[in-house]
Short mmCIF file of C-alpha atoms and ligand atoms in Angstrom, two decimals:
data_model
loop_
_atom_site.label_atom_id
_atom_site.label_comp_id
_atom_site.label_asym_id
_atom_site.label_seq_id
_atom_site.Cartn_x
_atom_site.Cartn_y
_atom_site.Cartn_z
CA MET A 1 0.84 -85.59 -39.58
CA LEU A 2 -0.62 -82.11 -39.99
CA ARG A 3 -4.17 -83.45 -40.33
CA ASN A 4 -3.69 -85.56 -37.17
CA CYS A 5 -2.57 -82.50 -35.25
CA PHE A 6 -5.63 -80.52 -36.27
CA ALA A 7 -7.88 -83.46 -35.47
CA LEU A 8 -6.44 -83.57 -31.96
CA SER A 9 -6.97 -79.89 -31.42
CA ARG A 10 -9.76 -77.31 -31.48
CA PHE A 11 -7.50 -74.95 -33.40
CA GLU A 12 -8.86 -74.15 -36.88
CA PRO A 13 -6.39 -72.70 -39.39
CA MET A 14 -7.32 -70.01 -41.97
CA GLU A 15 -9.14 -68.13 -39.26
CA LYS A 16 -9.64 -64.41 -39.43
CA ILE A 17 -8.09 -63.04 -36.28
CA LEU A 18 -10.08 -60.34 -34.47
CA ASN A 19 -9.32 -57.63 -31.96
CA PHE A 20 -10.56 -58.09 -28.38
CA ILE A 21 -12.13 -54.85 -27.21
CA ASN A 22 -14.55 -54.40 -24.33
CA GLY A 23 -15.06 -58.14 -24.14
CA ASP A 24 -16.02 -58.45 -27.83
CA LEU A 25 -14.14 -59.94 -30.75
CA LEU A 26 -14.15 -57.20 -33.38
CA ALA A 27 -12.82 -56.59 -36.88
CA PRO A 28 -10.61 -53.50 -37.09
CA ILE A 29 -12.46 -50.27 -37.91
CA SER A 30 -10.66 -50.09 -41.27
CA ASN A 31 -11.80 -53.66 -42.02
CA GLN A 32 -8.32 -54.21 -43.43
CA PHE A 33 -6.36 -57.38 -42.65
CA LEU A 34 -2.73 -58.42 -42.99
CA ASP A 35 -1.63 -61.79 -44.35
CA ASN A 36 -0.40 -64.13 -41.65
CA VAL A 37 2.18 -66.56 -42.99
CA ASN A 38 3.07 -70.03 -41.76
CA PRO A 39 6.89 -69.86 -41.85
CA ALA A 40 7.25 -73.64 -42.25
CA THR A 41 5.32 -73.62 -45.54
CA GLY A 42 5.61 -70.00 -46.70
CA GLU A 43 1.82 -69.96 -47.15
CA VAL A 44 -0.71 -67.41 -45.94
CA TYR A 45 -2.87 -69.32 -43.52
CA SER A 46 -4.79 -66.65 -41.59
CA HIS A 47 -5.34 -62.91 -41.47
CA CYS A 48 -4.45 -60.42 -38.78
CA PRO A 49 -6.29 -57.11 -38.21
CA ASP A 50 -4.49 -54.11 -39.67
CA SER A 51 -5.76 -51.86 -36.88
CA ASP A 52 -4.97 -48.18 -36.40
CA GLU A 53 -5.26 -45.42 -33.81
CA ARG A 54 -9.09 -45.57 -33.95
CA ASP A 55 -9.05 -49.13 -32.63
CA VAL A 56 -6.52 -48.09 -29.97
CA GLU A 57 -8.87 -45.28 -28.93
CA LEU A 58 -11.80 -47.71 -28.69
CA ALA A 59 -9.67 -50.06 -26.59
CA TYR A 60 -8.50 -47.23 -24.37
CA ALA A 61 -12.11 -46.10 -23.75
CA ALA A 62 -13.12 -49.67 -22.82
CA ALA A 63 -10.14 -50.03 -20.49
CA GLU A 64 -10.75 -46.68 -18.89
CA SER A 65 -14.36 -47.45 -18.09
CA ALA A 66 -13.43 -50.88 -16.67
CA PHE A 67 -10.70 -49.45 -14.45
CA LEU A 68 -12.71 -48.44 -11.39
CA GLY A 69 -14.41 -51.82 -11.05
CA TRP A 70 -11.23 -53.83 -11.62
CA SER A 71 -8.90 -51.73 -9.48
CA GLU A 72 -11.32 -51.67 -6.56
CA MET A 73 -12.03 -55.39 -6.72
CA PRO A 74 -10.30 -57.16 -3.80
CA ALA A 75 -7.00 -58.67 -4.91
CA THR A 76 -8.26 -62.14 -3.97
CA ASP A 77 -11.15 -61.80 -6.45
CA ARG A 78 -8.87 -60.59 -9.22
CA SER A 79 -6.62 -63.48 -8.38
CA LYS A 80 -9.47 -65.99 -8.74
CA ILE A 81 -10.29 -64.78 -12.26
CA LEU A 82 -6.63 -64.90 -13.30
CA LEU A 83 -6.33 -68.41 -11.89
CA LYS A 84 -9.29 -69.44 -14.05
CA ILE A 85 -7.44 -68.08 -17.07
CA ALA A 86 -4.34 -70.05 -16.06
CA LYS A 87 -6.44 -73.20 -15.72
CA LEU A 88 -7.92 -72.74 -19.20
CA ILE A 89 -4.44 -72.28 -20.69
CA GLU A 90 -3.45 -75.56 -19.10
CA GLU A 91 -6.55 -77.31 -20.45
CA ARG A 92 -5.97 -75.90 -23.95
CA ASN A 93 -2.22 -76.49 -23.96
CA ASP A 94 -2.27 -78.67 -27.08
CA GLU A 95 -4.42 -76.26 -29.07
CA LEU A 96 -2.28 -73.26 -28.08
CA ALA A 97 0.97 -75.14 -28.73
CA LEU A 98 -0.12 -76.15 -32.21
CA ALA A 99 -1.17 -72.58 -32.99
CA GLU A 100 2.15 -71.22 -31.69
CA SER A 101 4.18 -73.73 -33.66
CA ILE A 102 2.34 -72.97 -36.91
CA ASP A 103 2.47 -69.21 -36.36
CA GLN A 104 6.09 -68.93 -35.20
CA GLY A 105 7.88 -71.93 -36.71
CA LYS A 106 9.11 -73.43 -33.42
CA PRO A 107 8.98 -77.20 -32.90
CA LEU A 108 5.57 -78.28 -31.65
CA TRP A 109 7.07 -80.29 -28.76
CA LEU A 110 8.89 -77.14 -27.57
CA ALA A 111 5.68 -75.12 -27.57
CA LYS A 112 3.86 -77.95 -25.76
CA LEU A 113 6.48 -78.57 -23.10
CA GLY A 114 8.01 -75.12 -22.76
CA GLU A 115 6.30 -72.05 -24.05
CA ILE A 116 2.61 -72.64 -23.35
CA PRO A 117 3.19 -74.11 -19.86
CA ARG A 118 5.32 -71.03 -19.16
CA ALA A 119 2.46 -68.74 -20.29
CA GLN A 120 0.24 -70.62 -17.82
CA SER A 121 2.89 -70.17 -15.09
CA ASN A 122 3.13 -66.44 -15.79
CA ILE A 123 -0.57 -65.96 -15.11
CA HIS A 124 -0.59 -68.36 -12.17
CA PHE A 125 2.49 -66.77 -10.63
CA PHE A 126 1.16 -63.19 -10.63
CA ALA A 127 -2.37 -64.30 -9.68
CA THR A 128 -0.92 -65.72 -6.47
CA ALA A 129 1.84 -63.11 -6.00
CA ILE A 130 -0.69 -60.29 -5.76
CA GLU A 131 -2.13 -61.89 -2.63
CA HIS A 132 1.28 -61.53 -0.96
CA PHE A 133 2.24 -58.13 -2.33
CA ALA A 134 2.91 -55.73 0.53
CA SER A 135 4.48 -52.33 0.98
CA GLU A 136 6.79 -50.79 3.54
CA SER A 137 6.41 -48.54 6.55
CA HIS A 138 9.13 -46.45 8.16
CA ALA A 139 8.68 -45.34 11.74
CA MET A 140 10.47 -42.10 12.75
CA GLY A 141 11.19 -42.82 16.37
CA ASN A 142 8.02 -42.29 18.33
CA HIS A 143 6.85 -39.11 16.66
CA ALA A 144 5.80 -40.07 13.11
CA ILE A 145 5.23 -42.96 10.73
CA ASN A 146 5.59 -43.21 6.98
CA TYR A 147 3.75 -45.79 5.01
CA THR A 148 4.00 -46.48 1.32
CA LEU A 149 0.93 -47.02 -0.82
CA ARG A 150 1.24 -48.93 -4.07
CA THR A 151 -1.88 -48.43 -6.13
CA PRO A 152 -2.90 -49.43 -9.66
CA ILE A 153 -1.83 -46.89 -12.27
CA GLY A 154 -4.80 -46.92 -14.65
CA VAL A 155 -4.69 -47.99 -18.29
CA VAL A 156 -1.29 -49.38 -19.28
CA GLY A 157 0.10 -50.42 -22.66
CA CYS A 158 1.92 -53.73 -23.26
CA ILE A 159 3.77 -54.38 -26.53
CA SER A 160 5.33 -57.79 -27.20
CA PRO A 161 7.49 -59.47 -29.89
CA TRP A 162 7.23 -62.58 -32.10
CA ASN A 163 9.84 -64.95 -30.73
CA LEU A 164 7.97 -66.31 -27.69
CA PRO A 165 4.55 -64.90 -28.49
CA LEU A 166 2.19 -66.06 -25.73
CA TYR A 167 4.98 -66.44 -23.17
CA LEU A 168 6.10 -62.80 -23.44
CA PHE A 169 2.57 -61.45 -23.92
CA THR A 170 1.41 -63.04 -20.64
CA TRP A 171 4.67 -62.11 -18.87
CA LYS A 172 3.58 -58.46 -19.18
CA ILE A 173 -0.17 -58.53 -18.93
CA ALA A 174 -0.24 -60.87 -15.90
CA PRO A 175 1.47 -58.46 -13.45
CA ALA A 176 -0.33 -55.49 -15.00
CA LEU A 177 -3.75 -57.08 -14.46
CA ALA A 178 -2.92 -58.62 -11.08
CA ALA A 179 -1.88 -55.19 -9.80
CA GLY A 180 -5.31 -53.84 -10.74
CA ASN A 181 -4.60 -52.04 -14.00
CA CYS A 182 -6.57 -52.31 -17.22
CA VAL A 183 -4.53 -53.13 -20.28
CA VAL A 184 -4.37 -52.32 -23.96
CA ALA A 185 -2.00 -54.92 -25.40
CA LYS A 186 -0.41 -55.24 -28.81
CA PRO A 187 1.06 -58.60 -29.79
CA SER A 188 3.42 -58.90 -32.73
CA GLU A 189 1.67 -58.76 -36.11
CA ILE A 190 4.01 -61.57 -37.20
CA THR A 191 2.65 -64.02 -34.61
CA PRO A 192 -0.84 -62.88 -33.55
CA MET A 193 -2.60 -66.25 -33.29
CA THR A 194 -2.12 -67.27 -29.65
CA ALA A 195 -3.01 -63.79 -28.36
CA TYR A 196 -6.25 -64.17 -30.33
CA LEU A 197 -6.92 -67.59 -28.78
CA PHE A 198 -6.05 -66.04 -25.42
CA SER A 199 -8.80 -63.44 -25.88
CA LYS A 200 -11.29 -66.29 -26.20
CA ILE A 201 -9.88 -67.79 -22.99
CA CYS A 202 -10.42 -64.47 -21.18
CA LYS A 203 -14.04 -64.42 -22.33
CA ASP A 204 -14.55 -68.01 -21.17
CA ALA A 205 -12.91 -67.26 -17.81
CA GLY A 206 -15.28 -64.35 -17.18
CA LEU A 207 -12.70 -61.56 -17.20
CA PRO A 208 -14.82 -58.41 -16.90
CA LYS A 209 -15.29 -56.48 -20.16
CA GLY A 210 -12.63 -53.94 -20.96
CA VAL A 211 -10.09 -55.12 -18.38
CA LEU A 212 -7.86 -56.56 -21.11
CA ASN A 213 -8.06 -55.28 -24.67
CA ILE A 214 -5.95 -56.69 -27.49
CA VAL A 215 -5.40 -54.58 -30.59
CA HIS A 216 -3.62 -56.38 -33.43
CA GLY A 217 -1.66 -54.69 -36.17
CA MET A 218 1.56 -53.08 -37.26
CA GLY A 219 4.07 -51.57 -34.83
CA PRO A 220 4.31 -48.14 -36.44
CA LYS A 221 0.48 -47.88 -36.49
CA VAL A 222 -0.91 -49.62 -33.39
CA GLY A 223 2.23 -49.71 -31.24
CA SER A 224 3.10 -46.08 -31.82
CA ALA A 225 -0.54 -45.00 -31.26
CA LEU A 226 -0.35 -46.71 -27.86
CA VAL A 227 2.96 -45.06 -27.01
CA ALA A 228 1.76 -41.63 -28.16
CA HIS A 229 -1.63 -41.88 -26.39
CA GLU A 230 -1.66 -39.07 -23.84
CA LYS A 231 -3.77 -40.96 -21.29
CA ILE A 232 -1.72 -44.19 -21.37
CA THR A 233 1.03 -43.20 -18.97
CA THR A 234 2.85 -46.53 -18.68
CA ILE A 235 4.32 -48.69 -21.42
CA SER A 236 5.91 -52.09 -21.03
CA PHE A 237 7.76 -53.07 -24.19
CA THR A 238 9.75 -56.11 -25.28
CA GLY A 239 11.38 -56.07 -28.69
CA GLY A 240 14.31 -54.73 -30.65
CA THR A 241 16.69 -52.06 -29.37
CA LYS A 242 15.95 -49.77 -32.34
CA THR A 243 12.19 -49.91 -31.64
CA GLY A 244 12.89 -49.35 -27.93
CA ALA A 245 14.83 -46.19 -28.78
CA GLU A 246 11.94 -44.91 -30.91
CA ILE A 247 9.47 -45.63 -28.08
CA ALA A 248 11.71 -43.85 -25.56
CA ARG A 249 11.99 -40.85 -27.90
CA ILE A 250 8.19 -40.47 -28.10
CA ALA A 251 7.49 -41.32 -24.46
CA ALA A 252 10.21 -39.23 -22.79
CA PRO A 253 8.69 -35.75 -23.33
CA MET A 254 5.39 -37.12 -21.98
CA PHE A 255 7.22 -38.45 -18.86
CA LYS A 256 5.79 -41.92 -19.29
CA LYS A 257 6.81 -44.79 -17.10
CA LEU A 258 8.73 -47.22 -19.33
CA SER A 259 9.95 -50.77 -19.05
CA LEU A 260 12.12 -51.71 -22.03
CA GLU A 261 13.31 -55.29 -22.58
CA LEU A 262 15.50 -55.12 -25.66
CA GLY A 263 18.04 -57.03 -27.74
CA GLY A 264 21.01 -59.11 -26.68
CA LYS A 265 24.33 -60.45 -27.93
CA ASN A 266 25.04 -62.83 -25.12
CA PRO A 267 28.47 -64.27 -24.31
CA ASN A 268 28.86 -67.91 -23.33
CA ILE A 269 32.14 -68.29 -21.41
CA VAL A 270 33.64 -71.78 -21.19
CA PHE A 271 36.58 -72.25 -18.82
CA ALA A 272 38.91 -75.23 -19.13
CA ASP A 273 37.83 -76.50 -15.70
CA CYS A 274 34.19 -76.91 -16.74
CA ASP A 275 32.26 -80.17 -16.66
CA PHE A 276 33.03 -80.78 -20.33
CA GLU A 277 30.17 -83.03 -21.48
CA LYS A 278 27.50 -81.02 -19.68
CA THR A 279 28.95 -77.76 -20.97
CA VAL A 280 28.91 -78.84 -24.60
CA LYS A 281 25.33 -80.08 -24.33
CA GLU A 282 24.09 -76.96 -22.54
CA SER A 283 25.95 -74.69 -24.98
CA VAL A 284 24.17 -76.36 -27.90
CA ARG A 285 20.84 -75.79 -26.17
CA ALA A 286 21.73 -72.18 -25.33
CA SER A 287 22.67 -71.50 -28.94
CA PHE A 288 19.91 -73.13 -30.96
CA THR A 289 16.74 -73.48 -28.89
CA ASN A 290 13.83 -71.89 -30.76
CA GLN A 291 16.14 -71.51 -33.82
CA GLY A 292 18.33 -69.16 -31.76
CA GLU A 293 15.39 -66.76 -31.69
CA ILE A 294 15.48 -66.13 -27.94
CA CYS A 295 16.89 -62.86 -26.66
CA LEU A 296 18.81 -64.94 -24.06
CA CYS A 297 20.52 -67.33 -26.48
CA GLY A 298 24.30 -67.37 -26.25
CA SER A 299 25.67 -66.21 -29.58
CA ARG A 300 29.37 -65.59 -28.84
CA ILE A 301 31.06 -68.66 -27.37
CA TYR A 302 34.44 -67.94 -25.76
CA VAL A 303 36.43 -71.08 -24.93
CA GLU A 304 39.65 -71.23 -22.91
CA ARG A 305 42.45 -72.07 -25.35
CA SER A 306 43.61 -75.30 -23.68
CA ILE A 307 40.26 -76.98 -24.45
CA TYR A 308 39.31 -74.96 -27.55
CA GLU A 309 39.98 -77.69 -30.15
CA ARG A 310 38.33 -80.41 -28.07
CA PHE A 311 35.29 -78.21 -27.41
CA LYS A 312 35.07 -77.21 -31.08
CA ILE A 313 35.04 -80.82 -32.30
CA ALA A 314 32.43 -81.95 -29.76
CA PHE A 315 30.24 -78.86 -30.19
CA VAL A 316 30.26 -78.93 -33.99
CA GLU A 317 29.49 -82.64 -33.98
CA GLN A 318 26.40 -82.10 -31.81
CA VAL A 319 25.25 -79.05 -33.78
CA ALA A 320 25.58 -80.86 -37.11
CA ALA A 321 23.40 -83.65 -35.68
CA LEU A 322 20.50 -81.31 -34.82
CA SER A 323 17.62 -82.16 -37.08
CA VAL A 324 16.21 -79.16 -38.92
CA GLY A 325 12.76 -79.71 -40.26
CA ASP A 326 8.99 -79.59 -40.10
CA PRO A 327 8.06 -78.02 -36.75
CA LEU A 328 5.18 -80.49 -36.43
CA THR A 329 7.49 -83.53 -36.52
CA ASP A 330 8.44 -84.87 -33.09
CA THR A 331 12.12 -85.37 -33.92
CA THR A 332 12.68 -81.81 -35.18
CA LYS A 333 15.11 -79.86 -33.03
CA VAL A 334 15.31 -76.69 -35.14
CA GLY A 335 12.16 -75.44 -36.86
CA ALA A 336 11.47 -72.60 -39.30
CA ILE A 337 12.74 -69.01 -39.07
CA VAL A 338 9.79 -66.77 -38.24
CA SER A 339 9.47 -64.85 -41.53
CA LYS A 340 11.03 -64.41 -44.96
CA LEU A 341 12.33 -61.01 -43.87
CA HIS A 342 14.07 -62.43 -40.83
CA PHE A 343 15.33 -65.45 -42.82
CA ASP A 344 16.99 -63.04 -45.29
CA LYS A 345 18.45 -61.01 -42.42
CA VAL A 346 20.01 -64.06 -40.76
CA LEU A 347 21.46 -65.31 -44.07
CA SER A 348 22.88 -61.84 -44.75
CA TYR A 349 24.77 -62.04 -41.44
CA ILE A 350 26.26 -65.38 -42.48
CA GLU A 351 27.49 -63.70 -45.68
CA LEU A 352 28.85 -60.80 -43.61
CA ALA A 353 30.70 -63.24 -41.36
CA LYS A 354 32.38 -64.75 -44.42
CA GLU A 355 33.32 -61.30 -45.72
CA GLU A 356 34.80 -60.50 -42.32
CA GLY A 357 37.04 -63.57 -42.58
CA GLY A 358 34.93 -66.08 -40.68
CA HIS A 359 35.27 -69.80 -41.39
CA ILE A 360 32.05 -71.83 -41.37
CA LEU A 361 32.51 -75.00 -39.30
CA THR A 362 29.00 -76.34 -39.92
CA GLY A 363 25.80 -75.03 -41.52
CA GLY A 364 26.14 -71.67 -43.24
CA LYS A 365 23.20 -71.83 -45.60
CA ALA A 366 19.46 -72.23 -46.02
CA LYS A 367 18.17 -75.75 -45.54
CA LEU A 368 16.18 -76.92 -48.53
CA MET A 369 13.15 -79.02 -47.68
CA ASP A 370 10.85 -81.38 -49.54
CA GLY A 371 7.09 -81.81 -49.32
CA ARG A 372 4.85 -79.38 -47.49
CA CYS A 373 7.84 -77.39 -46.16
CA ALA A 374 9.47 -76.88 -49.59
CA ASN A 375 8.73 -73.13 -49.49
CA GLY A 376 9.43 -72.66 -45.78
CA PHE A 377 12.19 -70.59 -44.19
CA PHE A 378 14.82 -72.96 -42.78
CA ILE A 379 18.47 -72.29 -41.96
CA GLU A 380 21.08 -74.86 -40.97
CA PRO A 381 22.45 -74.32 -37.44
CA THR A 382 25.67 -72.46 -38.12
CA VAL A 383 28.96 -72.29 -36.24
CA ILE A 384 31.65 -69.82 -37.30
CA GLU A 385 35.23 -69.35 -36.12
CA GLY A 386 38.14 -67.10 -36.99
CA LEU A 387 36.51 -63.74 -36.25
CA GLY A 388 37.71 -61.02 -33.89
CA HIS A 389 35.42 -59.98 -31.08
CA LEU A 390 34.94 -56.45 -32.43
CA CYS A 391 33.71 -57.30 -35.94
CA ARG A 392 30.06 -56.66 -36.82
CA THR A 393 29.17 -60.37 -36.71
CA ASN A 394 30.26 -60.41 -33.06
CA GLN A 395 28.80 -57.03 -32.13
CA GLU A 396 25.33 -56.99 -33.74
CA GLU A 397 22.33 -59.08 -32.78
CA ILE A 398 21.60 -61.78 -35.39
CA PHE A 399 18.77 -63.50 -33.50
CA GLY A 400 18.95 -66.75 -35.41
CA PRO A 401 20.73 -70.13 -35.47
CA VAL A 402 24.22 -68.64 -35.81
CA VAL A 403 27.02 -68.65 -33.22
CA THR A 404 30.72 -67.85 -33.25
CA LEU A 405 33.58 -69.61 -31.43
CA GLN A 406 36.63 -67.78 -30.15
CA PRO A 407 39.53 -68.93 -27.94
CA PHE A 408 40.78 -66.93 -24.94
CA ASP A 409 43.81 -67.16 -22.66
CA THR A 410 42.98 -65.23 -19.49
CA GLU A 411 40.01 -64.25 -17.39
CA GLU A 412 40.75 -60.55 -18.00
CA GLU A 413 40.79 -61.09 -21.75
CA VAL A 414 37.49 -62.96 -21.83
CA LEU A 415 35.80 -60.35 -19.64
CA GLU A 416 37.00 -57.64 -21.99
CA MET A 417 35.59 -59.56 -24.98
CA ALA A 418 32.35 -60.46 -23.20
CA ASN A 419 31.74 -56.84 -22.20
CA SER A 420 32.68 -55.35 -25.56
CA THR A 421 29.22 -55.13 -27.17
CA PRO A 422 26.61 -52.40 -26.70
CA TYR A 423 24.31 -55.09 -25.22
CA GLY A 424 24.15 -56.52 -21.72
CA LEU A 425 21.25 -58.91 -21.34
CA ALA A 426 22.51 -62.34 -20.29
CA CYS A 427 25.75 -64.28 -19.91
CA THR A 428 26.52 -67.96 -19.33
CA VAL A 429 29.62 -69.09 -17.45
CA PHE A 430 30.85 -72.68 -17.30
CA THR A 431 33.41 -73.56 -14.62
CA GLU A 432 33.68 -75.93 -11.67
CA ASN A 433 35.68 -73.30 -9.74
CA LEU A 434 33.20 -71.60 -7.44
CA THR A 435 35.38 -68.60 -6.66
CA LYS A 436 35.97 -67.95 -10.33
CA ALA A 437 32.25 -68.33 -11.07
CA HIS A 438 31.34 -65.66 -8.51
CA ARG A 439 34.18 -63.34 -9.57
CA VAL A 440 33.35 -63.50 -13.28
CA SER A 441 29.60 -63.16 -12.59
CA SER A 442 30.21 -59.96 -10.67
CA LYS A 443 32.37 -58.47 -13.44
CA VAL A 444 30.22 -59.32 -16.45
CA LYS A 445 28.11 -56.38 -17.56
CA SER A 446 24.71 -58.01 -17.94
CA GLY A 447 21.43 -58.18 -16.08
CA ILE A 448 21.43 -61.97 -15.86
CA VAL A 449 24.23 -64.52 -15.39
CA TRP A 450 23.74 -68.27 -15.53
CA VAL A 451 26.50 -70.45 -14.08
CA ASN A 452 26.67 -74.02 -15.41
CA CYS A 453 23.18 -73.73 -16.85
CA TRP A 454 21.10 -71.68 -19.25
CA LEU A 455 17.55 -70.33 -19.08
CA LEU A 456 16.89 -71.81 -15.66
CA ARG A 457 14.16 -69.45 -14.53
CA ASP A 458 12.60 -68.61 -11.18
CA LEU A 459 9.81 -66.12 -11.81
CA ARG A 460 10.57 -64.30 -8.53
CA THR A 461 13.96 -63.09 -9.77
CA PRO A 462 14.60 -59.74 -11.48
CA PHE A 463 14.75 -60.07 -15.25
CA GLY A 464 16.22 -57.53 -17.68
CA GLY A 465 19.32 -56.08 -19.23
CA VAL A 466 21.85 -53.27 -18.94
CA LYS A 467 23.29 -50.95 -21.61
CA GLN A 468 21.29 -51.21 -24.85
CA SER A 469 19.52 -54.36 -23.65
CA GLY A 470 16.99 -52.37 -21.72
CA VAL A 471 15.78 -50.26 -18.87
CA GLY A 472 14.00 -51.63 -15.80
CA ARG A 473 13.37 -55.15 -14.57
CA GLU A 474 10.50 -57.58 -14.96
CA GLY A 475 9.67 -60.55 -12.73
CA GLY A 476 8.48 -60.96 -9.15
CA TRP A 477 7.99 -57.86 -7.04
CA GLU A 478 9.86 -55.76 -9.62
CA ALA A 479 7.00 -56.21 -12.09
CA LEU A 480 4.29 -55.52 -9.50
CA ARG A 481 6.15 -52.38 -8.40
CA PHE A 482 6.47 -51.26 -12.01
CA PHE A 483 2.75 -51.64 -12.57
CA THR A 484 1.81 -49.66 -9.45
CA GLU A 485 2.07 -46.01 -8.49
CA THR A 486 4.05 -45.38 -5.31
CA LYS A 487 2.95 -42.84 -2.75
CA ASN A 488 4.49 -42.16 0.64
CA VAL A 489 2.21 -40.91 3.43
CA CYS A 490 3.90 -39.36 6.47
CA VAL A 491 1.74 -39.08 9.60
CA LYS A 492 2.93 -37.07 12.61
CA TYR A 493 1.65 -38.39 15.92
P1 LIG B 1 10.34 -55.33 -32.82
O1 LIG B 1 10.98 -54.27 -32.04
O2 LIG B 1 10.38 -55.24 -34.30
O3 LIG B 1 8.81 -55.49 -32.46
C1 LIG B 1 8.37 -55.72 -31.13
C2 LIG B 1 6.95 -55.21 -30.99
O4 LIG B 1 6.98 -53.79 -31.15
C3 LIG B 1 6.00 -55.73 -32.05
O5 LIG B 1 4.73 -55.92 -31.48
C4 LIG B 1 5.97 -54.61 -33.07
O6 LIG B 1 4.80 -54.56 -33.84
C5 LIG B 1 6.06 -53.39 -32.15
N1 LIG B 1 6.56 -52.17 -32.79
C6 LIG B 1 7.33 -52.06 -33.90
N2 LIG B 1 7.57 -50.77 -34.18
C7 LIG B 1 6.96 -50.05 -33.22
C8 LIG B 1 6.87 -48.66 -32.94
N3 LIG B 1 7.43 -47.75 -33.72
N4 LIG B 1 6.18 -48.26 -31.85
C9 LIG B 1 5.62 -49.17 -31.03
N5 LIG B 1 5.66 -50.50 -31.24
C10 LIG B 1 6.33 -50.94 -32.32
O7 LIG B 1 11.00 -56.68 -32.30
P2 LIG B 1 10.73 -58.13 -32.87
O8 LIG B 1 11.45 -58.25 -34.16
O9 LIG B 1 9.29 -58.46 -32.77
O10 LIG B 1 11.45 -59.02 -31.75
C11 LIG B 1 12.79 -59.34 -31.79
C12 LIG B 1 13.59 -58.47 -30.84
O11 LIG B 1 13.04 -58.55 -29.54
C13 LIG B 1 15.03 -58.91 -30.70
O12 LIG B 1 15.85 -57.77 -30.71
C14 LIG B 1 15.07 -59.57 -29.34
O13 LIG B 1 16.32 -59.57 -28.71
C15 LIG B 1 14.09 -58.75 -28.59
N6 LIG B 1 13.59 -59.47 -27.44
C16 LIG B 1 13.99 -59.06 -26.20
C17 LIG B 1 13.56 -59.75 -25.07
C18 LIG B 1 13.98 -59.34 -23.69
O14 LIG B 1 13.38 -59.82 -22.75
N7 LIG B 1 14.95 -58.47 -23.53
C19 LIG B 1 12.71 -60.86 -25.23
C20 LIG B 1 12.33 -61.23 -26.51
C21 LIG B 1 12.77 -60.54 -27.61
#
């Protein structure tokens, strides 16, 4: 199976990943590399640059000297280059999907049908959006006019996580580049492969040298060097809340512009008047897609008491039937957990849930595998009940294939439980009562609410969280506004 996949693709494993600086693929100045592990096998299969602030400085210098040319290029010309990049992603979908699946542990079919096409859409969307991006004017009667200029900022920093590597990497760099900025980007050191393949795509598409620079390496070395760089005035970050707080601490005294997309602990609210079969199916998808390693996954499922037992039986039956296994096998629904460290963290939360009085309904342990995946990091999809909404299991982000079930009696009670965590990223509501759907949506404290669906995305809509789930919004005009400097000009007649 594995050999067939490689034969079908141009992707070569055991490759030494390189930085992308000023249009060249370069080893880090230190010439040190980190092991890159395939989570499905536990084996080191490639090496990622262990870059430091010297590489960031080199990347900054390249970006800075490319800025004038790129920012002054007509938007239509920038758009054409980005569209070429989007086209190449589409053409190399299979190669990128295989690389993403091996690097991250997600099922190959999911990378092929979901993540890589979405990375292509991200670039395509902002390449075309920039041609329609406009700003406002405000006439003051007949004696003056204000107009607002939105201009590229300069060199911006983009830092992305490991769960949806190319998807979230392109979600940031696409609006940054479309708006005319030059970028120094840092992908996660845990999943660097598709960003590396993307740098080759940029070369092939003719992206001018220095416009996008990718520096691989550890967060506290490369990421913090980017954040602390005095000339990089804008940082777009997606990752954990703790890292976001550290970035904000360093950036605040330098008055940097920050976009922070952070953790979540999303409630999934199921009312008794829902479309039962659809709700169960969608709740399973919302809980376990990508091994539950999506910031938007529902992890606390609140079910109205009158249907609690029925929902529990149907939900657990479908979860227990999910096949956990080799990410490269077509029938696999749940692949490998991204790293040994994260695997241990998720298992420790299952132990915590038991200590807190939780009862495991299905799953609850590592999944032992045979053959090539015998040393991989697999966890059975786990459903827990019997916990209060304020315990640590229900308050802290687990970010794995673990969900809890709790009954509720009233709308007020479920809103109180849903809003009880420090997070506020996304919420899912299932009901056939339209008035209730609108009322609950307005009262839930989160940046995103899905009614009778999950992860249905329109790239024009604002995306982001409240409370400790983040600051600012990505998507559509919000992203293009973030990546531009705003100036008002007032002209008196
Ligand atoms: P992380 O915070 O550990 O790392 C994210 C990125 O930041 C990585 O590239 C990492 O190298 C870098 N980094 C680490 N320390 C840094 C520092 N001190 N300075 C600068 N950069 C640093 O997060 P992760 O474990 O890669 O990703 C999982 C987290 O991301 C979860 O909490 C998840 O909810 C969150 N996430 C949020 C969204 C969203 O849109 N809100 C999307 C995906 C993931």
